Short mmCIF file of C-alpha atoms in Angstrom, two decimals:
data_model
loop_
_atom_site.label_atom_id
_atom_site.label_comp_id
_atom_site.label_asym_id
_atom_site.label_seq_id
_atom_site.Cartn_x
_atom_site.Cartn_y
_atom_site.Cartn_z
CA MET Q 1 0.00 0.00 0.00
CA LYS Q 2 1.37 3.38 -1.00
CA HIS Q 3 2.26 5.76 1.80
CA ASN Q 4 1.20 9.31 0.90
CA ILE Q 5 3.65 11.98 2.01
CA LEU Q 6 1.59 14.85 0.59
CA ILE Q 7 -1.80 15.06 2.34
CA GLU Q 8 -4.16 16.87 -0.03
CA THR Q 9 -6.79 19.25 1.35
CA GLU Q 10 -9.10 21.38 -0.80
CA VAL Q 11 -9.46 24.91 0.57
CA CYS Q 12 -12.22 27.24 -0.63
CA ASP Q 13 -11.47 30.34 1.48
CA LEU Q 14 -8.21 32.26 1.20
CA GLN Q 15 -8.75 33.43 4.78
CA HIS Q 16 -8.38 29.86 6.00
CA PRO Q 17 -5.86 29.94 8.88
CA ASP Q 18 -3.73 27.22 7.30
CA LEU Q 19 -2.99 29.56 4.37
CA ALA Q 20 -1.65 32.35 6.60
CA LEU Q 21 1.86 30.98 6.05
CA PHE Q 22 1.54 31.76 2.33
CA PHE Q 23 -0.52 34.94 2.28
CA GLY Q 24 -0.60 36.43 5.77
CA SER Q 25 3.05 36.55 6.82
CA SER Q 26 5.62 39.21 5.98
CA GLU Q 27 9.10 38.25 4.77
CA SER Q 28 10.46 39.37 8.14
CA ALA Q 29 7.96 37.22 10.05
CA LEU Q 30 8.86 34.20 7.93
CA LEU Q 31 12.56 34.80 8.52
CA HIS Q 32 12.00 34.57 12.28
CA TYR Q 33 9.26 31.90 12.12
CA PHE Q 34 11.15 29.29 14.17
CA GLU Q 35 13.39 31.66 16.09
CA PRO Q 36 16.04 31.08 17.38
CA ALA Q 37 16.24 28.32 14.72
CA PRO Q 38 16.32 29.35 11.04
CA GLY Q 39 12.92 30.38 9.70
CA VAL Q 40 10.87 29.80 6.56
CA PHE Q 41 10.93 30.95 2.95
CA ILE Q 42 8.24 30.69 0.28
CA ALA Q 43 9.27 29.43 -3.15
CA GLU Q 44 7.04 30.43 -6.07
CA SER Q 45 6.56 28.50 -9.34
CA PRO Q 46 7.32 24.83 -10.09
CA ASN Q 47 10.83 25.56 -11.39
CA VAL Q 48 11.94 27.45 -8.27
CA ILE Q 49 10.29 24.90 -5.97
CA GLU Q 50 12.05 22.00 -7.69
CA ARG Q 51 15.45 23.67 -7.35
CA ALA Q 52 14.90 24.33 -3.65
CA LEU Q 53 13.81 20.73 -3.16
CA PHE Q 54 16.77 19.25 -5.05
CA ALA Q 55 19.13 21.52 -3.07
CA GLY Q 56 18.01 19.70 0.06
CA TYR Q 57 15.64 22.22 1.63
CA GLU Q 58 12.86 20.65 3.68
CA PRO Q 59 9.31 21.41 2.44
CA ILE Q 60 6.74 22.01 5.16
CA ALA Q 61 3.63 22.89 3.12
CA LEU Q 62 2.63 22.98 -0.55
CA LEU Q 63 -0.13 25.04 -2.18
CA THR Q 64 -1.22 24.46 -5.76
CA GLU Q 65 -3.93 25.51 -8.14
CA ALA Q 66 -6.63 22.91 -8.64
CA GLN Q 67 -6.52 21.07 -11.98
CA ASP Q 68 -3.40 22.91 -13.14
CA ALA Q 69 -1.33 20.38 -15.10
CA GLY Q 70 2.01 21.85 -14.06
CA ALA Q 71 1.00 21.94 -10.40
CA VAL Q 72 -0.23 18.35 -10.49
CA ARG Q 73 3.03 17.21 -12.08
CA LEU Q 74 5.02 19.14 -9.47
CA ALA Q 75 3.12 17.47 -6.61
CA GLU Q 76 3.76 14.04 -8.11
CA GLN Q 77 7.46 14.76 -8.61
CA MET Q 78 7.78 16.14 -5.09
CA GLU Q 79 6.19 13.10 -3.49
CA SER Q 80 8.31 10.74 -5.58
CA TRP Q 81 11.50 12.60 -4.68
CA LEU Q 82 10.66 12.69 -0.98
CA MET Q 83 9.98 8.97 -1.00
CA GLN Q 84 13.35 8.33 -2.67
CA GLN Q 85 14.95 10.33 0.14
CA LYS Q 86 13.10 8.09 2.61
CA ARG Q 87 11.36 11.06 4.19
CA GLU Q 88 8.33 9.78 5.99
CA GLN Q 89 6.91 12.97 7.50
CA GLN Q 90 3.54 13.99 6.04
CA ILE Q 91 3.30 17.38 4.40
CA PRO Q 92 0.04 19.30 3.92
CA HIS Q 93 -0.85 19.98 0.30
CA TYR Q 94 -3.49 22.68 -0.04
CA VAL Q 95 -5.42 22.82 -3.30
CA VAL Q 96 -7.25 26.05 -4.19
CA LYS Q 97 -9.38 26.86 -7.24
CA LYS Q 98 -7.96 29.28 -9.80
CA GLU Q 99 -10.79 31.80 -9.37
CA GLN Q 100 -9.83 32.16 -5.72
CA LEU Q 101 -6.10 32.39 -6.29
CA SER Q 102 -6.52 34.93 -9.07
CA LYS Q 103 -7.63 37.42 -6.41
CA ILE Q 104 -4.09 37.46 -5.01
CA THR Q 105 -1.96 40.29 -6.40
CA GLY Q 106 0.90 38.88 -8.43
CA TYR Q 107 -0.44 35.34 -8.35
CA PRO Q 108 0.13 34.73 -12.11
CA MET Q 109 3.88 34.98 -11.40
CA THR Q 110 3.69 31.86 -9.23
CA ARG Q 111 2.57 29.68 -12.16
CA GLY Q 112 0.15 27.75 -10.02
CA ALA Q 113 2.34 26.67 -7.12
CA LEU Q 114 3.86 27.90 -3.85
CA CYS Q 115 5.82 25.89 -1.30
CA ALA Q 116 7.00 26.76 2.20
CA PHE Q 117 10.46 25.45 3.10
CA ARG Q 118 12.58 25.46 6.23
CA ARG Q 119 15.77 27.48 6.00
CA LYS Q 120 19.17 26.02 6.83
CA GLU Q 121 21.84 27.45 9.09
CA LEU Q 122 24.17 29.71 7.11
CA CYS Q 123 27.77 28.57 6.78
CA SER Q 124 30.81 30.57 7.87
CA ILE Q 125 32.88 32.65 5.46
CA GLU Q 126 35.69 30.13 5.84
CA GLU Q 127 33.39 27.26 4.82
CA LEU Q 128 31.98 29.26 1.90
CA CYS Q 129 35.43 30.07 0.55
CA ARG Q 130 37.16 26.76 1.26
CA ASP Q 131 37.24 25.50 -2.34
CA ALA Q 132 36.28 28.72 -4.12
CA GLU Q 133 38.46 30.67 -6.56
CA ARG Q 134 35.97 33.30 -7.75
CA ILE Q 135 33.46 34.76 -5.30
CA VAL Q 136 31.04 37.66 -5.44
CA VAL Q 137 30.73 40.14 -2.57
CA LEU Q 138 27.56 42.25 -2.56
CA GLU Q 139 27.87 45.44 -0.54
CA ALA Q 140 24.40 46.48 0.64
CA VAL Q 141 22.60 45.47 -2.58
CA MET Q 142 19.06 46.04 -1.36
CA ASN Q 143 16.82 45.53 -4.37
CA PRO Q 144 15.55 41.90 -4.46
CA THR Q 145 15.14 42.00 -8.24
CA ASN Q 146 18.74 43.06 -8.76
CA LEU Q 147 19.93 40.54 -6.18
CA GLY Q 148 18.08 37.70 -7.92
CA ALA Q 149 19.50 38.68 -11.31
CA ILE Q 150 23.03 38.85 -9.88
CA PHE Q 151 22.69 35.36 -8.42
CA ARG Q 152 21.53 34.02 -11.78
CA SER Q 153 24.54 35.56 -13.52
CA ALA Q 154 26.89 34.33 -10.80
CA ALA Q 155 25.63 30.77 -11.14
CA ALA Q 156 25.80 30.84 -14.94
CA LEU Q 157 29.10 32.70 -15.39
CA HIS Q 158 31.71 30.79 -13.41
CA MET Q 159 31.36 32.27 -9.91
CA ASP Q 160 31.78 29.78 -7.07
CA ALA Q 161 29.98 31.55 -4.21
CA VAL Q 162 28.29 34.77 -3.06
CA LEU Q 163 28.97 36.69 0.16
CA LEU Q 164 26.50 39.32 1.37
CA THR Q 165 27.52 42.25 3.53
CA PRO Q 166 25.12 43.74 6.12
CA GLY Q 167 22.29 45.70 4.51
CA SER Q 168 21.88 43.41 1.50
CA SER Q 169 18.53 41.88 0.61
CA ASP Q 170 17.76 38.25 1.45
CA PRO Q 171 18.30 35.89 -1.53
CA PHE Q 172 15.34 33.79 -0.34
CA TYR Q 173 12.81 36.61 -0.47
CA ARG Q 174 10.13 35.57 -2.95
CA ARG Q 175 10.99 38.11 -5.62
CA ALA Q 176 14.74 37.49 -5.42
CA ALA Q 177 14.36 33.71 -5.64
CA ARG Q 178 11.85 33.99 -8.49
CA VAL Q 179 13.97 36.42 -10.53
CA SER Q 180 16.99 34.17 -10.02
CA MET Q 181 14.98 31.26 -11.47
CA GLY Q 182 15.92 29.27 -8.38
CA THR Q 183 19.68 29.69 -8.81
CA VAL Q 184 19.82 31.10 -5.24
CA PHE Q 185 19.55 27.42 -4.27
CA GLN Q 186 22.27 26.31 -6.67
CA ILE Q 187 25.20 28.57 -5.81
CA PRO Q 188 26.59 28.63 -2.24
CA TRP Q 189 26.13 31.86 -0.30
CA THR Q 190 26.28 33.25 3.18
CA ALA Q 191 25.78 36.57 4.93
CA MET Q 192 28.48 38.34 6.90
CA ASP Q 193 27.79 38.59 10.61
CA VAL Q 194 28.43 42.22 11.54
CA LYS Q 195 28.96 41.12 15.16
CA LYS Q 196 31.96 39.03 14.07
CA GLU Q 197 33.42 41.00 11.15
CA SER Q 198 32.80 44.65 10.40
CA TRP Q 199 32.60 45.63 6.75
CA PRO Q 200 34.71 46.61 4.96
CA GLU Q 201 37.71 46.71 7.31
CA GLU Q 202 37.54 43.26 8.92
CA GLY Q 203 35.62 41.68 6.04
CA ILE Q 204 38.25 42.54 3.44
CA ALA Q 205 41.01 41.52 5.86
CA LYS Q 206 39.28 38.15 6.24
CA LEU Q 207 39.14 37.70 2.45
CA HIS Q 208 42.84 38.56 2.20
CA SER Q 209 43.63 36.02 4.93
CA LEU Q 210 41.82 33.39 2.86
CA GLY Q 211 44.02 34.14 -0.15
CA PHE Q 212 41.68 36.38 -2.16
CA LYS Q 213 42.61 39.51 -4.06
CA THR Q 214 39.72 41.97 -3.94
CA VAL Q 215 38.34 43.61 -7.08
CA SER Q 216 36.00 46.57 -6.64
CA MET Q 217 33.73 47.44 -9.57
CA ALA Q 218 33.65 51.25 -9.65
CA LEU Q 219 33.79 54.32 -11.90
CA ARG Q 220 37.32 55.54 -11.22
CA ARG Q 221 39.99 56.87 -13.54
CA ASP Q 222 42.71 54.83 -11.85
CA SER Q 223 40.88 51.60 -12.66
CA VAL Q 224 42.46 48.50 -14.17
CA GLU Q 225 41.02 47.38 -17.51
CA ILE Q 226 38.51 44.58 -17.00
CA ASP Q 227 40.37 42.33 -19.46
CA ASP Q 228 43.77 42.91 -17.83
CA ARG Q 229 45.75 39.65 -17.86
CA THR Q 230 46.92 40.33 -14.30
CA LEU Q 231 43.37 39.79 -13.08
CA HIS Q 232 43.01 36.56 -15.04
CA SER Q 233 46.25 35.25 -13.56
CA GLU Q 234 45.10 35.73 -9.94
CA LYS Q 235 44.23 32.36 -8.42
CA LYS Q 236 41.52 33.77 -6.15
CA LEU Q 237 39.39 36.87 -6.80
CA ALA Q 238 36.63 38.41 -4.71
CA ILE Q 239 34.54 40.66 -6.99
CA ILE Q 240 32.83 43.40 -4.99
CA MET Q 241 29.64 45.00 -6.35
CA GLY Q 242 28.06 48.06 -4.75
CA THR Q 243 24.62 49.29 -3.81
CA GLU Q 244 22.36 50.56 -6.59
CA ALA Q 245 22.21 54.21 -5.55
CA PHE Q 246 25.72 55.03 -4.33
CA GLY Q 247 28.05 52.29 -5.49
CA LEU Q 248 30.85 51.12 -3.22
CA SER Q 249 31.97 53.00 -0.13
CA ASP Q 250 35.22 54.99 -0.24
CA GLU Q 251 36.67 52.73 2.46
CA THR Q 252 35.96 49.62 0.37
CA LEU Q 253 37.67 51.18 -2.63
CA GLU Q 254 40.69 52.19 -0.58
CA LYS Q 255 41.16 48.70 0.87
CA SER Q 256 40.66 46.81 -2.40
CA ASP Q 257 43.57 45.38 -4.36
CA TYR Q 258 42.10 46.39 -7.71
CA THR Q 259 39.45 48.77 -9.00
CA VAL Q 260 37.86 47.85 -12.31
CA LYS Q 261 35.63 49.93 -14.57
CA ILE Q 262 33.52 48.58 -17.43
CA PRO Q 263 34.22 50.71 -20.56
CA MET Q 264 31.08 52.30 -22.02
CA SER Q 265 30.05 54.43 -24.98
CA HIS Q 266 27.55 57.14 -26.03
CA GLY Q 267 28.18 59.12 -22.86
CA VAL Q 268 26.64 56.48 -20.61
CA ASP Q 269 28.43 56.58 -17.27
CA SER Q 270 27.11 53.48 -15.50
CA LEU Q 271 25.10 50.29 -15.76
CA ASN Q 272 22.50 48.76 -13.49
CA VAL Q 273 24.34 46.59 -10.96
CA ALA Q 274 22.68 43.43 -12.28
CA ALA Q 275 23.73 44.18 -15.87
CA ALA Q 276 27.24 45.10 -14.74
CA SER Q 277 27.53 41.88 -12.78
CA ALA Q 278 26.99 39.71 -15.85
CA ILE Q 279 29.80 41.49 -17.73
CA ALA Q 280 32.13 41.36 -14.72
CA PHE Q 281 31.52 37.68 -14.03
CA TRP Q 282 31.97 36.69 -17.65
CA GLU Q 283 35.31 38.47 -17.95
CA LEU Q 284 36.73 37.94 -14.45
CA GLY Q 285 35.64 34.33 -14.35
CA LYS Q 286 38.33 33.56 -16.92
CA ARG Q 287 41.58 31.98 -15.71
CA LEU Q 288 44.97 31.91 -17.42
#
């Protein structure tokens, strides 16, 4: 007899208390859901949910649109995968009709499925960098859309890990994870603990102690060309990208080993940080 891991329940009212996890909790509340243990994040769309699942995150509740072919296939794949992992805990699977879900702002972006997952403990900087040669450091990048796009470029263009400084957005916020197409679950990342290492002074010193040369992306005349062979010959590079409004701090620039500027034309003086990241990762990901 088959043991069902997903326990399906049809829900007709979006105000049902069991749906509060999906629709009634702020990102901050989810982050602290199991405090002091790591909290919860909501993954939207089958593709993002699958990548979170395959990355080893534990699902705690699934919500899908009734009679949606993609959602049905996702539920079947999820149950099959959980059984292969010999996970025996039962997980609630809430099924809601499309006419109800369509009342939720932005629901079409979810493509018929949402899943709540438990977070994991973040690793240390030393663990993150142990086998890495090219890492990304995001200095207070606050826009979840930009953050998600940067993660997608980092995963695709030869970066090994991402380190977030204090003030950066959370990669597991719904919009960030969705924009990244789930690559936030595919590339290792951690957040700097300001109580342990101040940024940039102690943070950059830590990167140097781990063998990294630091490369700040900034609009400065004394910059090194992005295709400079010296950069390609460095065994370990930490590529530092700045906040959308103000770029990198003066202290970060002063403490960095290199400053690199992307050459531009037609009088354009800067690129969106997400667009700049793709160019930087493509070029600086090369090794001699």
